[in-house]
mmCIF file of C-alpha atoms in Angstrom:
data_model
loop_
_atom_site.group_PDB
_atom_site.id
_atom_site.type_symbol
_atom_site.label_atom_id
_atom_site.label_comp_id
_atom_site.label_asym_id
_atom_site.label_seq_id
_atom_site.Cartn_x
_atom_site.Cartn_y
_atom_site.Cartn_z
ATOM 1 C CA MET A 1 7.646 130.565 90.733
ATOM 2 C CA GLU A 2 7.614 133.912 90.227
ATOM 3 C CA GLU A 3 10.927 136.257 90.355
ATOM 4 C CA GLN A 4 10.706 138.046 93.339
ATOM 5 C CA ASN A 5 11.406 142.278 93.901
ATOM 6 C CA GLY A 6 11.945 144.478 95.993
ATOM 7 C CA VAL A 7 10.105 147.781 97.110
ATOM 8 C CA GLN A 8 9.533 149.596 93.828
ATOM 9 C CA ARG A 9 9.228 153.583 94.763
ATOM 10 C CA GLN A 10 8.974 154.713 90.925
ATOM 11 C CA SER A 11 7.970 152.635 87.664
ATOM 12 C CA ASN A 12 6.831 153.404 84.793
ATOM 13 C CA SER A 13 6.139 150.954 81.619
ATOM 14 C CA ALA A 14 4.336 151.551 77.762
ATOM 15 C CA HIS A 15 0.932 150.120 77.713
ATOM 16 C CA ASP A 16 0.096 146.810 77.010
ATOM 17 C CA PRO A 17 -2.918 146.340 76.331
ATOM 18 C CA ALA A 18 -2.971 142.060 76.578
ATOM 19 C CA THR A 19 -1.527 143.233 80.021
ATOM 20 C CA PRO A 20 -4.905 142.551 83.105
ATOM 21 C CA SER A 21 -5.656 145.429 85.060
ATOM 22 C CA LEU A 22 -6.200 145.392 88.354
ATOM 23 C CA ALA A 23 -9.319 147.196 89.965
ATOM 24 C CA PRO A 24 -8.890 148.381 93.552
ATOM 25 C CA SER A 25 -11.233 148.008 96.673
ATOM 26 C CA SER A 26 -12.162 149.843 99.907
ATOM 27 C CA CYS A 27 -15.018 151.452 102.658
ATOM 28 C CA SER A 28 -16.667 153.728 101.483
ATOM 29 C CA SER A 29 -14.255 156.301 102.630
ATOM 30 C CA TRP A 30 -12.447 155.596 99.444
ATOM 31 C CA PRO A 31 -15.813 154.934 96.799
ATOM 32 C CA ARG A 32 -13.890 156.331 94.156
ATOM 33 C CA GLN A 33 -12.778 152.629 94.368
ATOM 34 C CA HIS A 34 -13.518 148.955 92.844
ATOM 35 C CA THR A 35 -14.158 146.189 94.702
ATOM 36 C CA SER A 36 -12.287 143.379 92.750
ATOM 37 C CA TRP A 37 -9.135 142.536 90.326
ATOM 38 C CA GLU A 38 -10.119 142.753 87.096
ATOM 39 C CA SER A 39 -8.970 142.265 83.136
ATOM 40 C CA SER A 40 -8.641 145.399 80.986
ATOM 41 C CA THR A 41 -10.382 143.307 78.215
ATOM 42 C CA SER A 42 -14.062 142.507 79.907
ATOM 43 C CA GLU A 43 -16.887 145.292 78.838
ATOM 44 C CA SER A 44 -17.402 146.441 82.807
ATOM 45 C CA SER A 45 -15.977 146.735 85.383
ATOM 46 C CA SER A 46 -17.113 146.680 89.635
ATOM 47 C CA THR A 47 -17.698 149.648 90.934
ATOM 48 C CA THR A 48 -18.956 148.698 94.494
ATOM 49 C CA SER A 49 -17.842 150.147 97.309
ATOM 50 C CA TYR A 50 -17.981 149.171 100.969
ATOM 51 C CA PRO A 51 -20.317 149.424 102.992
ATOM 52 C CA THR A 52 -19.995 152.711 105.650
ATOM 53 C CA ALA A 53 -19.042 150.806 108.437
ATOM 54 C CA CYS A 54 -16.269 147.985 107.901
ATOM 55 C CA SER A 55 -16.198 144.743 109.731
ATOM 56 C CA VAL A 56 -15.439 143.371 113.162
ATOM 57 C CA ILE A 57 -11.738 141.359 111.419
ATOM 58 C CA THR A 58 -12.145 137.715 112.315
ATOM 59 C CA PRO A 59 -12.459 135.092 109.533
ATOM 60 C CA LYS A 60 -9.473 132.739 109.518
ATOM 61 C CA GLY A 61 -7.955 132.709 106.516
ATOM 62 C CA LYS A 62 -5.201 130.536 104.535
ATOM 63 C CA GLU A 63 -2.941 128.977 107.433
ATOM 64 C CA GLY A 64 -4.388 130.991 110.513
ATOM 65 C CA ARG A 65 -4.561 133.492 109.035
ATOM 66 C CA LEU A 66 -7.132 136.640 109.663
ATOM 67 C CA LYS A 67 -9.045 137.703 106.782
ATOM 68 C CA PHE A 68 -10.422 141.000 105.165
ATOM 69 C CA GLU A 69 -13.976 140.180 102.994
ATOM 70 C CA TYR A 70 -15.946 142.305 101.388
ATOM 71 C CA ASP A 71 -18.809 140.165 99.943
ATOM 72 C CA GLY A 72 -18.113 137.082 100.626
ATOM 73 C CA ARG A 73 -14.854 138.201 98.401
ATOM 74 C CA THR A 74 -11.465 137.603 100.083
ATOM 75 C CA ILE A 75 -9.800 141.017 99.975
ATOM 76 C CA TYR A 76 -5.977 140.294 101.570
ATOM 77 C CA GLU A 77 -5.420 137.660 104.661
ATOM 78 C CA TRP A 78 -2.682 139.425 107.140
ATOM 79 C CA GLU A 79 -1.362 138.634 110.437
ATOM 80 C CA GLN A 80 1.877 139.973 112.577
ATOM 81 C CA THR A 81 4.511 138.840 114.709
ATOM 82 C CA LEU A 82 6.733 140.673 116.704
ATOM 83 C CA GLU A 83 9.007 142.464 114.263
ATOM 84 C CA ASP A 84 5.609 143.069 111.464
ATOM 85 C CA VAL A 85 3.023 142.584 110.095
ATOM 86 C CA SER A 86 2.403 140.491 106.748
ATOM 87 C CA ILE A 87 -0.570 141.141 104.154
ATOM 88 C CA TYR A 88 -1.370 138.408 101.295
ATOM 89 C CA VAL A 89 -3.195 139.178 98.168
ATOM 90 C CA THR A 90 -4.149 137.163 94.939
ATOM 91 C CA PRO A 91 -3.864 138.894 91.855
ATOM 92 C CA PRO A 92 -5.245 137.766 88.610
ATOM 93 C CA SER A 93 -3.806 134.775 86.651
ATOM 94 C CA GLY A 94 -0.798 136.063 84.762
ATOM 95 C CA VAL A 95 0.368 138.498 86.589
ATOM 96 C CA LYS A 96 4.066 139.285 87.182
ATOM 97 C CA ALA A 97 6.283 141.194 89.312
ATOM 98 C CA SER A 98 7.240 143.406 86.630
ATOM 99 C CA MET A 99 3.552 144.207 86.156
ATOM 100 C CA LEU A 100 3.053 145.265 89.914
ATOM 101 C CA ARG A 101 3.903 148.602 91.397
ATOM 102 C CA CYS A 102 4.187 148.455 95.151
ATOM 103 C CA THR A 103 5.523 151.547 97.252
ATOM 104 C CA ILE A 104 6.171 151.247 101.157
ATOM 105 C CA ALA A 105 6.074 154.419 102.833
ATOM 106 C CA SER A 106 6.207 154.937 106.946
ATOM 107 C CA SER A 107 2.463 154.992 107.000
ATOM 108 C CA HIS A 108 1.170 154.554 103.963
ATOM 109 C CA LEU A 109 0.287 151.075 101.238
ATOM 110 C CA THR A 110 0.221 152.033 97.576
ATOM 111 C CA LEU A 111 -0.230 148.456 95.542
ATOM 112 C CA GLY A 112 -1.435 147.685 92.262
ATOM 113 C CA LEU A 113 -0.900 147.189 88.354
ATOM 114 C CA LYS A 114 1.449 149.656 86.963
ATOM 115 C CA GLU A 115 -1.164 149.888 83.658
ATOM 116 C CA ALA A 116 -4.524 150.527 86.160
ATOM 117 C CA GLY A 117 -5.997 153.635 86.125
ATOM 118 C CA HIS A 118 -6.355 153.713 90.287
ATOM 119 C CA PRO A 119 -4.225 150.784 92.514
ATOM 120 C CA PHE A 120 -6.415 148.404 94.193
ATOM 121 C CA ILE A 121 -4.712 149.167 97.331
ATOM 122 C CA ASP A 122 -3.697 152.704 98.930
ATOM 123 C CA GLU A 123 -4.247 153.273 102.262
ATOM 124 C CA ALA A 124 -2.848 154.310 105.435
ATOM 125 C CA THR A 125 -1.227 151.189 107.163
ATOM 126 C CA GLY A 126 -2.352 150.393 110.560
ATOM 127 C CA GLY A 127 0.783 151.715 112.291
ATOM 128 C CA SER A 128 4.170 153.186 112.082
ATOM 129 C CA VAL A 129 6.516 150.978 109.406
ATOM 130 C CA LYS A 130 10.228 151.113 109.165
ATOM 131 C CA ALA A 131 9.788 151.698 104.891
ATOM 132 C CA ALA A 132 13.209 151.249 104.775
ATOM 133 C CA GLU A 133 13.238 147.310 105.674
ATOM 134 C CA SER A 134 10.231 146.536 104.409
ATOM 135 C CA PHE A 135 9.942 144.531 101.051
ATOM 136 C CA TRP A 136 7.529 142.535 98.595
ATOM 137 C CA THR A 137 7.718 139.799 96.419
ATOM 138 C CA LEU A 138 5.573 137.767 94.744
ATOM 139 C CA GLU A 139 5.554 133.705 94.896
ATOM 140 C CA ASP A 140 3.581 130.394 92.938
ATOM 141 C CA GLY A 141 0.821 133.202 92.559
ATOM 142 C CA GLU A 142 0.689 134.993 96.515
ATOM 143 C CA LEU A 143 1.700 137.969 96.849
ATOM 144 C CA HIS A 144 2.942 139.133 99.995
ATOM 145 C CA VAL A 145 3.672 142.448 101.668
ATOM 146 C CA LEU A 146 5.526 142.338 104.979
ATOM 147 C CA LEU A 147 5.502 145.657 106.685
ATOM 148 C CA GLN A 148 8.724 146.232 109.209
ATOM 149 C CA LYS A 149 6.513 147.659 112.602
ATOM 150 C CA ALA A 150 8.670 150.815 113.648
ATOM 151 C CA LYS A 151 7.191 150.239 117.109
ATOM 152 C CA LYS A 152 8.457 146.319 117.452
ATOM 153 C CA GLY A 153 6.057 144.555 119.706
ATOM 154 C CA GLU A 154 3.225 146.826 118.997
ATOM 155 C CA VAL A 155 -0.534 145.433 118.847
ATOM 156 C CA TRP A 156 -2.361 146.324 115.375
ATOM 157 C CA PRO A 157 -5.629 146.120 115.471
ATOM 158 C CA SER A 158 -5.591 146.356 111.392
ATOM 159 C CA ALA A 159 -3.423 145.731 108.953
ATOM 160 C CA LEU A 160 -4.797 148.970 106.876
ATOM 161 C CA ALA A 161 -6.632 151.375 108.917
ATOM 162 C CA GLY A 162 -9.822 151.517 108.063
ATOM 163 C CA ARG A 163 -9.993 147.965 107.205
ATOM 164 C CA GLY A 164 -11.911 146.600 110.304
ATOM 165 C CA SER A 165 -10.426 145.595 113.565
ATOM 166 C CA LEU A 166 -9.405 142.521 115.853
ATOM 167 C CA ASP A 167 -12.868 141.353 117.706
ATOM 168 C CA PRO A 168 -11.684 141.392 121.520
ATOM 169 C CA VAL A 169 -11.330 137.559 121.817
ATOM 170 C CA THR A 170 -8.600 137.819 118.345
ATOM 171 C CA SER A 171 -6.924 140.688 120.122
ATOM 172 C CA GLU A 172 -6.269 138.798 123.246
ATOM 173 C CA SER A 173 -5.126 135.780 121.276
ATOM 174 C CA VAL A 174 -2.698 137.983 119.180
ATOM 175 C CA ARG A 175 -1.649 139.786 122.368
ATOM 176 C CA LYS A 176 -0.965 136.552 123.689
ATOM 177 C CA GLN A 177 0.627 135.294 120.997
ATOM 178 C CA LEU A 178 2.943 138.140 120.639
ATOM 179 C CA MET A 179 3.676 137.818 124.570
ATOM 180 C CA LEU A 180 4.740 134.619 124.267
ATOM 181 C CA GLU A 181 7.028 135.286 121.628
ATOM 182 C CA ARG A 182 8.875 138.046 123.557
ATOM 183 C CA PHE A 183 9.504 135.745 126.077
ATOM 184 C CA GLN A 184 10.620 132.659 124.282
ATOM 185 C CA GLU A 185 13.213 135.690 122.410
ATOM 186 C CA GLU A 186 14.630 137.516 125.432
ATOM 187 C CA ASN A 187 14.689 133.933 127.099
ATOM 188 C CA PRO A 188 15.813 131.389 124.535
ATOM 189 C CA GLY A 189 16.905 128.499 127.610
ATOM 190 C CA PHE A 190 12.814 128.042 128.419
ATOM 191 C CA ASP A 191 10.001 126.972 126.328
ATOM 192 C CA PHE A 192 6.868 129.259 126.708
ATOM 193 C CA SER A 193 4.984 127.255 124.041
ATOM 194 C CA ASN A 194 1.866 126.464 126.539
ATOM 195 C CA ALA A 195 2.617 128.583 128.838
ATOM 196 C CA GLU A 196 -0.905 130.262 130.246
ATOM 197 C CA PHE A 197 -1.576 133.995 131.418
ATOM 198 C CA ASN A 198 -3.581 134.099 134.787
ATOM 199 C CA GLY A 199 -6.361 137.276 134.346
ATOM 200 C CA ALA A 200 -5.910 139.962 131.305
ATOM 201 C CA VAL A 201 -2.635 139.896 129.006
ATOM 202 C CA PRO A 202 0.252 142.195 129.104
ATOM 203 C CA ASP A 203 1.437 144.909 126.089
ATOM 204 C CA PRO A 204 4.029 143.280 124.463
ATOM 205 C CA GLU A 205 5.508 146.230 123.618
ATOM 206 C CA THR A 206 5.573 147.663 127.693
ATOM 207 C CA PHE A 207 5.706 145.077 129.707
ATOM 208 C CA LEU A 208 8.765 145.250 132.471
ATOM 209 C CA GLY A 209 10.304 148.001 130.751
ATOM 210 C CA GLY A 210 9.492 147.271 126.976
ATOM 211 C CA VAL A 211 10.273 145.194 124.486
ATOM 212 C CA LYS A 212 13.945 144.575 123.492
ATOM 213 C CA TYR A 213 15.549 145.891 120.407
ATOM 214 C CA ILE A 214 17.677 142.430 119.998
#
C-alpha cells in the first residue's frame, strides 16, 4: 500500500534519472500531448494524439466504472455520485505518491510526474469543482482523484471536458442512479434500490425544488 496524499498545489524536487516519466494523453485539441506513461530511460516516446472527435463513453471497466479509451488502451476510468466524481488512473510500476504532482482547481485538473516535461492530464473538468474539498490518493498501484462537485446532483457528461460524453442510454442510467441516491438520502427509512421511473428520469439536481444539501 502506498502513502496517501492530499492535493499538492506546488511542489518541486531534484531530478532523478531513475524516476519514470509520465507522457500525457489527449484529444487532438491538445496535439502536443502523448498517449502513454513512459520511462525516461526509453529511447523513444509515443507522440500519437487522439483523433479529432473523441468517442462516446460506453465501455465499462473495473466494478462497473466508465472507461475512457484510446487505441485499445484504458487511459482512465471514472464514476460519479450525487456529490463527487472519481477518476482512476494506473501509473507505471514503481511510481510513488511522492513522485506525483496533482493540482485540482475549480474547473481544471492537472496530474503528472514531477519530473515529466508535460503532465499526463491537463484538462478542464466535466463540471465545477469544490477544490478545497477534493483530494487524491495512491493506493495499491491505483491513483484515485476525487473531485467534489460544486453543484450537488449535477450529472456530469464526462469526467474531463472533451474526453467523450455519456451515450444516451448510459446518461439515463446515471441520472436514475443519482436520482435514487437522492431519494435514499432524503428518505432514509425507505428502500429505493428497486424503484423504477415512468417515462424520463427527472434531473437529480433540480427535481421538486432542488437537491437538499444535507
